[in-house]
PDB file of C-alpha atoms in Angstrom:
ATOM      1  CA  UNK V   1     -53.444  19.947  75.956  1.00  0.00           C
ATOM      2  CA  UNK V   2     -50.414  21.462  75.046  1.00  0.00           C
ATOM      3  CA  UNK V   3     -47.500  19.566  73.694  1.00  0.00           C
ATOM      4  CA  UNK V   4     -43.826  20.241  74.342  1.00  0.00           C
ATOM      5  CA  UNK V   5     -42.294  21.758  71.325  1.00  0.00           C
ATOM      6  CA  UNK V   6     -39.321  19.632  72.064  1.00  0.00           C
ATOM      7  CA  UNK V   7     -41.216  16.685  71.354  1.00  0.00           C
ATOM      8  CA  UNK V   8     -42.561  17.393  67.678  1.00  0.00           C
ATOM      9  CA  UNK V   9     -41.310  15.627  64.576  1.00  0.00           C
ATOM     10  CA  UNK V  10     -38.140  17.354  62.921  1.00  0.00           C
ATOM     11  CA  UNK V  11     -39.119  18.488  59.144  1.00  0.00           C
ATOM     12  CA  UNK V  12     -37.521  16.607  56.919  1.00  0.00           C
ATOM     13  CA  UNK V  13     -34.016  18.356  55.015  1.00  0.00           C
ATOM     14  CA  UNK V  14     -32.029  17.988  52.313  1.00  0.00           C
ATOM     15  CA  UNK V  15     -29.774  15.633  53.294  1.00  0.00           C
ATOM     16  CA  UNK V  16     -26.826  16.806  50.440  1.00  0.00           C
ATOM     17  CA  UNK V  17     -27.139  20.114  51.200  1.00  0.00           C
ATOM     18  CA  UNK V  18     -29.480  21.203  54.119  1.00  0.00           C
ATOM     19  CA  UNK V  19     -29.314  25.022  53.652  1.00  0.00           C
ATOM     20  CA  UNK V  20     -30.775  24.502  50.342  1.00  0.00           C
ATOM     21  CA  UNK V  21     -34.622  26.262  49.635  1.00  0.00           C
ATOM     22  CA  UNK V  22     -36.876  23.900  48.470  1.00  0.00           C
ATOM     23  CA  UNK V  23     -37.996  24.846  45.133  1.00  0.00           C
ATOM     24  CA  UNK V  24     -41.612  23.902  44.176  1.00  0.00           C
ATOM     25  CA  UNK V  25     -42.169  22.528  40.789  1.00  0.00           C
ATOM     26  CA  UNK V  26     -44.592  24.702  39.577  1.00  0.00           C
ATOM     27  CA  UNK V  27     -42.034  27.901  40.780  1.00  0.00           C
ATOM     28  CA  UNK V  28     -39.355  26.387  38.378  1.00  0.00           C
ATOM     29  CA  UNK V  29     -38.456  28.455  35.390  1.00  0.00           C
ATOM     30  CA  UNK V  30     -40.090  26.718  31.757  1.00  0.00           C
ATOM     31  CA  UNK V  31     -38.146  24.576  30.636  1.00  0.00           C
ATOM     32  CA  UNK V  32     -36.043  23.623  33.891  1.00  0.00           C
ATOM     33  CA  UNK V  33     -37.789  20.485  34.043  1.00  0.00           C
ATOM     34  CA  UNK V  34     -37.214  19.114  31.306  1.00  0.00           C
ATOM     35  CA  UNK V  35     -33.221  19.477  31.329  1.00  0.00           C
ATOM     36  CA  UNK V  36     -31.206  16.167  30.989  1.00  0.00           C
ATOM     37  CA  UNK V  37     -28.924  15.494  34.738  1.00  0.00           C
ATOM     38  CA  UNK V  38     -24.820  16.680  33.241  1.00  0.00           C
ATOM     39  CA  UNK V  39     -22.485  13.788  32.207  1.00  0.00           C
ATOM     40  CA  UNK V  40     -19.741  13.058  33.268  1.00  0.00           C
ATOM     41  CA  UNK V  41     -16.970  13.872  30.683  1.00  0.00           C
ATOM     42  CA  UNK V  42     -15.554  10.590  28.917  1.00  0.00           C
ATOM     43  CA  UNK V  43     -11.527  11.207  28.219  1.00  0.00           C
ATOM     44  CA  UNK V  44     -10.568   9.394  25.113  1.00  0.00           C
ATOM     45  CA  UNK V  45      -8.475   6.518  25.544  1.00  0.00           C
ATOM     46  CA  UNK V  46      -5.193   5.285  23.690  1.00  0.00           C
ATOM     47  CA  UNK V  47      -4.846   1.439  23.642  1.00  0.00           C
ATOM     48  CA  UNK V  48      -3.026  -0.849  22.427  1.00  0.00           C
ATOM     49  CA  UNK V  49      -4.272  -2.969  19.080  1.00  0.00           C
ATOM     50  CA  UNK V  50      -2.660  -6.652  18.263  1.00  0.00           C
ATOM     51  CA  UNK V  51      -1.792  -6.136  14.655  1.00  0.00           C
ATOM     52  CA  UNK V  52      -1.324  -9.686  11.944  1.00  0.00           C
ATOM     53  CA  UNK V  53       2.335 -10.942  12.696  1.00  0.00           C
ATOM     54  CA  UNK V  54       3.761 -12.259   9.502  1.00  0.00           C
ATOM     55  CA  UNK V  55       7.729 -13.203   8.817  1.00  0.00           C
ATOM     56  CA  UNK V  56       7.928 -11.218   5.561  1.00  0.00           C
ATOM     57  CA  UNK V  57       9.759 -13.947   4.183  1.00  0.00           C
ATOM     58  CA  UNK V  58       8.521 -13.574   0.527  1.00  0.00           C
ATOM     59  CA  UNK V  59       9.980  -9.555   0.637  1.00  0.00           C
ATOM     60  CA  UNK V  60      13.587 -11.461   2.027  1.00  0.00           C
ATOM     61  CA  UNK V  61      13.403 -13.613  -0.694  1.00  0.00           C
ATOM     62  CA  UNK V  62      12.811 -10.581  -2.856  1.00  0.00           C
ATOM     63  CA  UNK V  63      15.466  -8.926  -2.573  1.00  0.00           C
ATOM     64  CA  UNK V  64      17.605 -11.837  -2.211  1.00  0.00           C
ATOM     65  CA  UNK V  65      16.478 -12.862  -5.423  1.00  0.00           C
ATOM     66  CA  UNK V  66      17.128  -9.897  -7.178  1.00  0.00           C
ATOM     67  CA  UNK V  67      20.162  -9.037  -5.606  1.00  0.00           C
ATOM     68  CA  UNK V  68      21.517 -12.480  -7.137  1.00  0.00           C
ATOM     69  CA  UNK V  69      20.149 -11.759 -10.458  1.00  0.00           C
ATOM     70  CA  UNK V  70      22.509  -8.244 -10.313  1.00  0.00           C
ATOM     71  CA  UNK V  71      25.156 -10.429  -9.438  1.00  0.00           C
ATOM     72  CA  UNK V  72      25.257 -12.396 -12.494  1.00  0.00           C
ATOM     73  CA  UNK V  73      24.796  -9.014 -14.497  1.00  0.00           C
ATOM     74  CA  UNK V  74      27.448  -8.180 -12.945  1.00  0.00           C
ATOM     75  CA  UNK V  75      29.863 -11.048 -13.382  1.00  0.00           C
ATOM     76  CA  UNK V  76      28.160 -11.572 -17.143  1.00  0.00           C
ATOM     77  CA  UNK V  77      29.171  -8.304 -18.447  1.00  0.00           C
ATOM     78  CA  UNK V  78      33.058  -8.467 -17.521  1.00  0.00           C
ATOM     79  CA  UNK V  79      33.351 -11.812 -18.105  1.00  0.00           C
ATOM     80  CA  UNK V  80      31.397 -12.780 -21.430  1.00  0.00           C
ATOM     81  CA  UNK V  81      32.315 -11.346 -25.168  1.00  0.00           C
ATOM     82  CA  UNK V  82      28.715  -8.876 -26.070  1.00  0.00           C
ATOM     83  CA  UNK V  83      28.823 -10.638 -29.010  1.00  0.00           C
ATOM     84  CA  UNK V  84      27.063 -13.717 -26.916  1.00  0.00           C
ATOM     85  CA  UNK V  85      24.077 -12.008 -26.800  1.00  0.00           C
ATOM     86  CA  UNK V  86      22.116 -13.015 -30.241  1.00  0.00           C
ATOM     87  CA  UNK V  87      20.446  -9.363 -30.893  1.00  0.00           C
ATOM     88  CA  UNK V  88      24.100  -7.639 -29.821  1.00  0.00           C
ATOM     89  CA  UNK V  89      24.279  -4.299 -31.436  1.00  0.00           C
ATOM     90  CA  UNK V  90      27.350  -1.430 -30.925  1.00  0.00           C
ATOM     91  CA  UNK V  91      25.691   1.221 -29.448  1.00  0.00           C
ATOM     92  CA  UNK V  92      22.534  -0.201 -28.391  1.00  0.00           C
ATOM     93  CA  UNK V  93      21.512  -1.465 -24.576  1.00  0.00           C
ATOM     94  CA  UNK V  94      22.538  -5.059 -26.073  1.00  0.00           C
ATOM     95  CA  UNK V  95      26.035  -3.742 -26.414  1.00  0.00           C
ATOM     96  CA  UNK V  96      27.653  -5.562 -23.263  1.00  0.00           C
ATOM     97  CA  UNK V  97      28.108  -8.815 -22.125  1.00  0.00           C
ATOM     98  CA  UNK V  98      25.297  -8.156 -19.396  1.00  0.00           C
ATOM     99  CA  UNK V  99      23.572 -11.655 -20.530  1.00  0.00           C
ATOM    100  CA  UNK V 100      20.072 -11.309 -18.148  1.00  0.00           C
ATOM    101  CA  UNK V 101      19.532  -8.019 -19.458  1.00  0.00           C
ATOM    102  CA  UNK V 102      20.270  -8.918 -22.819  1.00  0.00           C
ATOM    103  CA  UNK V 103      17.467 -11.740 -22.563  1.00  0.00           C
ATOM    104  CA  UNK V 104      15.597 -10.082 -19.979  1.00  0.00           C
ATOM    105  CA  UNK V 105      14.498  -6.045 -20.579  1.00  0.00           C
ATOM    106  CA  UNK V 106      12.234  -4.523 -22.228  1.00  0.00           C
ATOM    107  CA  UNK V 107      12.461  -4.169 -25.884  1.00  0.00           C
ATOM    108  CA  UNK V 108       9.347  -3.558 -28.035  1.00  0.00           C
ATOM    109  CA  UNK V 109      10.740  -4.810 -30.923  1.00  0.00           C
ATOM    110  CA  UNK V 110      11.387  -7.761 -29.212  1.00  0.00           C
ATOM    111  CA  UNK V 111       8.368  -8.339 -27.715  1.00  0.00           C
ATOM    112  CA  UNK V 112       6.292  -7.763 -30.860  1.00  0.00           C
ATOM    113  CA  UNK V 113       8.682 -10.503 -32.381  1.00  0.00           C
ATOM    114  CA  UNK V 114       7.294 -12.556 -29.179  1.00  0.00           C
ATOM    115  CA  UNK V 115       9.334 -12.723 -26.276  1.00  0.00           C
ATOM    116  CA  UNK V 116       6.075 -11.787 -24.174  1.00  0.00           C
ATOM    117  CA  UNK V 117       8.456 -13.018 -20.943  1.00  0.00           C
ATOM    118  CA  UNK V 118      10.442  -9.419 -21.461  1.00  0.00           C
ATOM    119  CA  UNK V 119       6.950  -8.244 -20.153  1.00  0.00           C
ATOM    120  CA  UNK V 120       7.778  -9.767 -16.490  1.00  0.00           C
ATOM    121  CA  UNK V 121      11.293 -10.235 -16.374  1.00  0.00           C
ATOM    122  CA  UNK V 122      12.633  -6.615 -16.415  1.00  0.00           C
ATOM    123  CA  UNK V 123      11.406  -5.958 -13.031  1.00  0.00           C
ATOM    124  CA  UNK V 124      14.296  -7.988 -11.900  1.00  0.00           C
ATOM    125  CA  UNK V 125      17.060  -6.556 -13.544  1.00  0.00           C
ATOM    126  CA  UNK V 126      18.887  -2.989 -13.180  1.00  0.00           C
ATOM    127  CA  UNK V 127      21.250  -0.945 -14.624  1.00  0.00           C
ATOM    128  CA  UNK V 128      23.505  -0.160 -11.763  1.00  0.00           C
ATOM    129  CA  UNK V 129      24.619   0.151  -8.100  1.00  0.00           C
ATOM    130  CA  UNK V 130      22.119   3.231  -7.311  1.00  0.00           C
ATOM    131  CA  UNK V 131      19.343   2.045  -9.112  1.00  0.00           C
ATOM    132  CA  UNK V 132      19.059  -1.163  -7.240  1.00  0.00           C
ATOM    133  CA  UNK V 133      19.869   0.229  -4.412  1.00  0.00           C
ATOM    134  CA  UNK V 134      16.747   2.511  -4.942  1.00  0.00           C
ATOM    135  CA  UNK V 135      14.649  -0.036  -5.358  1.00  0.00           C
ATOM    136  CA  UNK V 136      15.558  -2.503  -2.571  1.00  0.00           C
ATOM    137  CA  UNK V 137      15.531   0.356  -0.271  1.00  0.00           C
ATOM    138  CA  UNK V 138      11.869   0.996  -0.705  1.00  0.00           C
ATOM    139  CA  UNK V 139      11.299  -2.758  -0.864  1.00  0.00           C
ATOM    140  CA  UNK V 140      12.632  -2.976   2.304  1.00  0.00           C
ATOM    141  CA  UNK V 141      11.003   0.051   3.733  1.00  0.00           C
ATOM    142  CA  UNK V 142       7.180  -1.282   2.216  1.00  0.00           C
ATOM    143  CA  UNK V 143       7.572  -4.979   2.242  1.00  0.00           C
ATOM    144  CA  UNK V 144       7.165  -6.160   5.242  1.00  0.00           C
ATOM    145  CA  UNK V 145       4.389  -3.987   6.487  1.00  0.00           C
ATOM    146  CA  UNK V 146       2.135  -4.669   3.206  1.00  0.00           C
ATOM    147  CA  UNK V 147       3.351  -8.402   3.807  1.00  0.00           C
ATOM    148  CA  UNK V 148       1.954  -8.331   7.336  1.00  0.00           C
ATOM    149  CA  UNK V 149      -1.447  -7.088   6.177  1.00  0.00           C
ATOM    150  CA  UNK V 150      -1.513  -8.947   3.083  1.00  0.00           C
ATOM    151  CA  UNK V 151       0.297 -12.300   3.702  1.00  0.00           C
ATOM    152  CA  UNK V 152       3.285 -13.454   2.010  1.00  0.00           C
ATOM    153  CA  UNK V 153       1.611 -14.913  -1.276  1.00  0.00           C
ATOM    154  CA  UNK V 154      -0.903 -12.242  -1.652  1.00  0.00           C
ATOM    155  CA  UNK V 155       1.696  -9.804  -1.349  1.00  0.00           C
ATOM    156  CA  UNK V 156       3.865 -11.801  -3.718  1.00  0.00           C
ATOM    157  CA  UNK V 157       1.300 -12.131  -6.614  1.00  0.00           C
ATOM    158  CA  UNK V 158       0.638  -7.942  -6.149  1.00  0.00           C
ATOM    159  CA  UNK V 159       4.172  -7.040  -6.256  1.00  0.00           C
ATOM    160  CA  UNK V 160       4.283  -9.966  -9.606  1.00  0.00           C
ATOM    161  CA  UNK V 161       0.964  -8.411 -11.377  1.00  0.00           C
ATOM    162  CA  UNK V 162       2.137  -4.577 -10.304  1.00  0.00           C
ATOM    163  CA  UNK V 163       5.125  -4.861 -12.106  1.00  0.00           C
ATOM    164  CA  UNK V 164       3.966  -6.535 -15.379  1.00  0.00           C
ATOM    165  CA  UNK V 165       0.975  -3.623 -15.539  1.00  0.00           C
ATOM    166  CA  UNK V 166       4.053  -1.079 -15.331  1.00  0.00           C
ATOM    167  CA  UNK V 167       5.720  -2.785 -18.310  1.00  0.00           C
ATOM    168  CA  UNK V 168       2.937  -3.007 -19.532  1.00  0.00           C
ATOM    169  CA  UNK V 169       2.269   0.676 -19.809  1.00  0.00           C
ATOM    170  CA  UNK V 170       5.897   1.112 -20.537  1.00  0.00           C
ATOM    171  CA  UNK V 171       5.349  -1.393 -23.754  1.00  0.00           C
ATOM    172  CA  UNK V 172       2.327   0.477 -24.894  1.00  0.00           C
ATOM    173  CA  UNK V 173       3.390   4.181 -23.927  1.00  0.00           C
ATOM    174  CA  UNK V 174       7.121   4.912 -25.062  1.00  0.00           C
ATOM    175  CA  UNK V 175       9.587   3.285 -27.414  1.00  0.00           C
ATOM    176  CA  UNK V 176      12.952   2.983 -24.852  1.00  0.00           C
ATOM    177  CA  UNK V 177      14.065   0.017 -23.548  1.00  0.00           C
ATOM    178  CA  UNK V 178      14.234  -0.641 -19.926  1.00  0.00           C
ATOM    179  CA  UNK V 179      14.358  -2.744 -16.612  1.00  0.00           C
ATOM    180  CA  UNK V 180      14.008  -1.773 -12.648  1.00  0.00           C
ATOM    181  CA  UNK V 181      11.495  -3.143  -9.896  1.00  0.00           C
ATOM    182  CA  UNK V 182      10.486   0.305  -9.596  1.00  0.00           C
ATOM    183  CA  UNK V 183       7.607  -0.692 -11.897  1.00  0.00           C
ATOM    184  CA  UNK V 184       6.770  -3.222  -8.453  1.00  0.00           C
ATOM    185  CA  UNK V 185       7.899  -0.787  -6.222  1.00  0.00           C
ATOM    186  CA  UNK V 186       5.360   1.943  -7.181  1.00  0.00           C
ATOM    187  CA  UNK V 187       2.714  -0.297  -7.261  1.00  0.00           C
ATOM    188  CA  UNK V 188       3.924  -1.243  -3.273  1.00  0.00           C
ATOM    189  CA  UNK V 189       3.899   2.335  -2.542  1.00  0.00           C
ATOM    190  CA  UNK V 190       0.396   2.902  -4.398  1.00  0.00           C
ATOM    191  CA  UNK V 191      -0.920  -0.111  -2.127  1.00  0.00           C
ATOM    192  CA  UNK V 192       0.181   1.427   0.966  1.00  0.00           C
ATOM    193  CA  UNK V 193      -1.229   5.018   0.204  1.00  0.00           C
ATOM    194  CA  UNK V 194      -4.877   3.278  -0.372  1.00  0.00           C
ATOM    195  CA  UNK V 195      -4.211   0.632   2.764  1.00  0.00           C
ATOM    196  CA  UNK V 196      -3.912   3.876   5.121  1.00  0.00           C
ATOM    197  CA  UNK V 197      -6.909   5.562   2.992  1.00  0.00           C
ATOM    198  CA  UNK V 198      -9.126   2.964   3.317  1.00  0.00           C
ATOM    199  CA  UNK V 199      -7.928   2.305   6.940  1.00  0.00           C
ATOM    200  CA  UNK V 200      -7.754   6.195   8.512  1.00  0.00           C
ATOM    201  CA  UNK V 201     -10.955   5.187  11.141  1.00  0.00           C
ATOM    202  CA  UNK V 202      -9.060   2.062  12.706  1.00  0.00           C
ATOM    203  CA  UNK V 203      -5.533   4.053  12.932  1.00  0.00           C
ATOM    204  CA  UNK V 204      -6.849   7.971  12.543  1.00  0.00           C
ATOM    205  CA  UNK V 205      -4.241  10.429  13.019  1.00  0.00           C
ATOM    206  CA  UNK V 206      -1.375   8.190  12.334  1.00  0.00           C
ATOM    207  CA  UNK V 207      -2.778   6.815   8.770  1.00  0.00           C
ATOM    208  CA  UNK V 208      -3.884  10.136   7.989  1.00  0.00           C
ATOM    209  CA  UNK V 209      -0.360  11.355   8.134  1.00  0.00           C
ATOM    210  CA  UNK V 210       0.845   8.371   6.016  1.00  0.00           C
ATOM    211  CA  UNK V 211      -1.364   8.802   3.460  1.00  0.00           C
ATOM    212  CA  UNK V 212      -0.302  12.410   2.854  1.00  0.00           C
ATOM    213  CA  UNK V 213       3.175  11.612   3.228  1.00  0.00           C
ATOM    214  CA  UNK V 214       3.035   8.707   0.489  1.00  0.00           C
ATOM    215  CA  UNK V 215       1.620  11.116  -1.662  1.00  0.00           C
ATOM    216  CA  UNK V 216       4.058  14.038  -1.432  1.00  0.00           C
ATOM    217  CA  UNK V 217       6.710  10.672  -2.261  1.00  0.00           C
ATOM    218  CA  UNK V 218       5.087   9.739  -4.913  1.00  0.00           C
ATOM    219  CA  UNK V 219       4.936  13.030  -6.494  1.00  0.00           C
ATOM    220  CA  UNK V 220       8.088  13.878  -5.912  1.00  0.00           C
ATOM    221  CA  UNK V 221       9.757  10.120  -7.901  1.00  0.00           C
ATOM    222  CA  UNK V 222       6.731  11.023 -10.295  1.00  0.00           C
ATOM    223  CA  UNK V 223       8.668  14.309 -11.248  1.00  0.00           C
ATOM    224  CA  UNK V 224      12.093  13.413 -11.087  1.00  0.00           C
ATOM    225  CA  UNK V 225      10.837  10.706 -13.433  1.00  0.00           C
ATOM    226  CA  UNK V 226      10.701  13.700 -15.834  1.00  0.00           C
ATOM    227  CA  UNK V 227      14.332  13.709 -16.500  1.00  0.00           C
ATOM    228  CA  UNK V 228      15.728  11.719 -19.350  1.00  0.00           C
ATOM    229  CA  UNK V 229      16.358   7.756 -19.001  1.00  0.00           C
ATOM    230  CA  UNK V 230      13.921   7.299 -16.700  1.00  0.00           C
ATOM    231  CA  UNK V 231      10.800   5.362 -17.367  1.00  0.00           C
ATOM    232  CA  UNK V 232       8.080   7.549 -15.554  1.00  0.00           C
ATOM    233  CA  UNK V 233       5.705   5.577 -18.449  1.00  0.00           C
ATOM    234  CA  UNK V 234       6.038   2.170 -16.107  1.00  0.00           C
ATOM    235  CA  UNK V 235       5.868   3.914 -12.451  1.00  0.00           C
ATOM    236  CA  UNK V 236       2.585   4.628 -13.673  1.00  0.00           C
ATOM    237  CA  UNK V 237       1.307   1.597 -14.849  1.00  0.00           C
ATOM    238  CA  UNK V 238       2.718   0.022 -12.008  1.00  0.00           C
ATOM    239  CA  UNK V 239       1.084   2.441  -9.892  1.00  0.00           C
ATOM    240  CA  UNK V 240      -2.143   2.414 -11.314  1.00  0.00           C
ATOM    241  CA  UNK V 241      -1.748  -1.770 -10.840  1.00  0.00           C
ATOM    242  CA  UNK V 242      -0.838  -1.489  -7.295  1.00  0.00           C
ATOM    243  CA  UNK V 243      -4.313   0.973  -7.109  1.00  0.00           C
ATOM    244  CA  UNK V 244      -6.445  -1.300  -8.679  1.00  0.00           C
ATOM    245  CA  UNK V 245      -5.857  -4.139  -6.323  1.00  0.00           C
ATOM    246  CA  UNK V 246      -5.510  -2.452  -3.064  1.00  0.00           C
ATOM    247  CA  UNK V 247      -8.497  -0.609  -3.853  1.00  0.00           C
ATOM    248  CA  UNK V 248     -10.549  -3.579  -4.380  1.00  0.00           C
ATOM    249  CA  UNK V 249      -8.770  -6.326  -2.603  1.00  0.00           C
ATOM    250  CA  UNK V 250      -6.747  -4.713  -0.035  1.00  0.00           C
ATOM    251  CA  UNK V 251      -7.762  -5.183   4.168  1.00  0.00           C
ATOM    252  CA  UNK V 252     -10.137  -3.305   5.632  1.00  0.00           C
ATOM    253  CA  UNK V 253     -10.023  -3.634   9.252  1.00  0.00           C
ATOM    254  CA  UNK V 254     -12.510  -3.239  11.766  1.00  0.00           C
ATOM    255  CA  UNK V 255     -11.681  -3.779  15.469  1.00  0.00           C
ATOM    256  CA  UNK V 256     -13.475  -6.325  17.336  1.00  0.00           C
ATOM    257  CA  UNK V 257     -13.080  -7.308  20.912  1.00  0.00           C
ATOM    258  CA  UNK V 258     -13.378  -4.865  24.246  1.00  0.00           C
ATOM    259  CA  UNK V 259     -10.603  -2.759  25.359  1.00  0.00           C
ATOM    260  CA  UNK V 260      -8.294  -2.768  26.408  1.00  0.00           C
ATOM    261  CA  UNK V 261      -7.395  -6.462  24.208  1.00  0.00           C
ATOM    262  CA  UNK V 262      -8.826  -5.277  21.128  1.00  0.00           C
ATOM    263  CA  UNK V 263      -7.869  -6.609  17.761  1.00  0.00           C
ATOM    264  CA  UNK V 264      -8.373  -6.271  14.259  1.00  0.00           C
ATOM    265  CA  UNK V 265     -10.025  -7.826  11.514  1.00  0.00           C
ATOM    266  CA  UNK V 266     -10.421  -7.871   7.772  1.00  0.00           C
ATOM    267  CA  UNK V 267     -13.774  -7.266   6.402  1.00  0.00           C
ATOM    268  CA  UNK V 268     -12.445  -8.921   3.250  1.00  0.00           C
ATOM    269  CA  UNK V 269     -11.967 -12.222   2.230  1.00  0.00           C
ATOM    270  CA  UNK V 270      -9.155 -13.625  -0.402  1.00  0.00           C
ATOM    271  CA  UNK V 271     -12.156 -13.773  -3.052  1.00  0.00           C
ATOM    272  CA  UNK V 272     -11.586 -10.016  -3.628  1.00  0.00           C
ATOM    273  CA  UNK V 273      -8.449 -10.174  -3.996  1.00  0.00           C
ATOM    274  CA  UNK V 274      -8.050 -12.742  -6.633  1.00  0.00           C
ATOM    275  CA  UNK V 275     -10.829 -10.938  -8.144  1.00  0.00           C
ATOM    276  CA  UNK V 276      -8.526  -7.577  -8.147  1.00  0.00           C
ATOM    277  CA  UNK V 277      -5.379  -9.963  -8.913  1.00  0.00           C
ATOM    278  CA  UNK V 278      -7.256 -11.178 -12.035  1.00  0.00           C
ATOM    279  CA  UNK V 279      -8.907  -8.137 -12.648  1.00  0.00           C
ATOM    280  CA  UNK V 280      -5.873  -6.248 -12.916  1.00  0.00           C
ATOM    281  CA  UNK V 281      -3.794  -9.167 -14.930  1.00  0.00           C
ATOM    282  CA  UNK V 282      -6.577  -9.298 -17.459  1.00  0.00           C
ATOM    283  CA  UNK V 283      -6.723  -5.699 -18.100  1.00  0.00           C
ATOM    284  CA  UNK V 284      -3.008  -5.392 -18.601  1.00  0.00           C
ATOM    285  CA  UNK V 285      -2.466  -8.637 -20.961  1.00  0.00           C
ATOM    286  CA  UNK V 286      -5.605  -7.666 -22.605  1.00  0.00           C
ATOM    287  CA  UNK V 287      -3.659  -3.849 -23.406  1.00  0.00           C
ATOM    288  CA  UNK V 288      -0.299  -5.695 -23.950  1.00  0.00           C
ATOM    289  CA  UNK V 289      -2.292  -8.015 -26.975  1.00  0.00           C
ATOM    290  CA  UNK V 290      -4.001  -5.032 -28.151  1.00  0.00           C
ATOM    291  CA  UNK V 291      -1.411  -3.430 -29.066  1.00  0.00           C
ATOM    292  CA  UNK V 292       0.641  -6.111 -29.923  1.00  0.00           C
ATOM    293  CA  UNK V 293      -1.924  -6.848 -32.320  1.00  0.00           C
ATOM    294  CA  UNK V 294      -2.138  -3.533 -33.788  1.00  0.00           C
ATOM    295  CA  UNK V 295       1.557  -3.072 -34.505  1.00  0.00           C
ATOM    296  CA  UNK V 296       1.467  -6.721 -35.960  1.00  0.00           C
ATOM    297  CA  UNK V 297      -1.232  -6.010 -38.489  1.00  0.00           C
TER     298      UNK V 297
END
């Protein structure tokens, strides 16, 4: 008995592409079966990251304190007899009435005679408006961001120890009297460069661009420091101190959370920073002490 062809079951067809012929697996070319299906392309997303929020009280405090000291320098220079300075000598750096500079600038002979405070007090003294203007502008630009990432007390410690390291380098390597916050400022420059170098993975192209910009600025300032009257050894010592502190104890961030709600976590703790600070301070102090010992047989 014959069947009506209209009642026969239909052959199953590919629902996605019914007109495409079916190929038996044995008829496919070698390797075709092992090819993975094409993966959808994932476009990179730009997400906002919450940065540490710290009001830069230390930066503002350093700015205010240094400016007050400079005003005292100006007032005493015009209001007091230069001979009030115990080390007054006509034609020398002690030939003006600037009493803060008289008791605080870096003078190798007086340091060798026991006035060790002169290894840190020059950081807060300046020789003129242009001098203090440049240094305070640099502190105003660099300070808030570094204080945000380091925290206030760490930033203050780094500023002071970098300045101390710079004055020690100047004390050992040059006889010229000197003063100025540039030893500490160069420490901040160096610490900023190390920060961006060590956090390129998190901040990406912005960190690399900032790092090379800081390197260029540092090179330009070191070249300017070759001119007479500028203590480049102090700059070098301050920068070296900043590098040592930041390399060992500076923040290294990792991303935590899920996009878009990402935040930063510092992989280093306070112990790393304290170790870096103590090591840098001790090395600078040993260098100064050794030079004093050699110079005073």
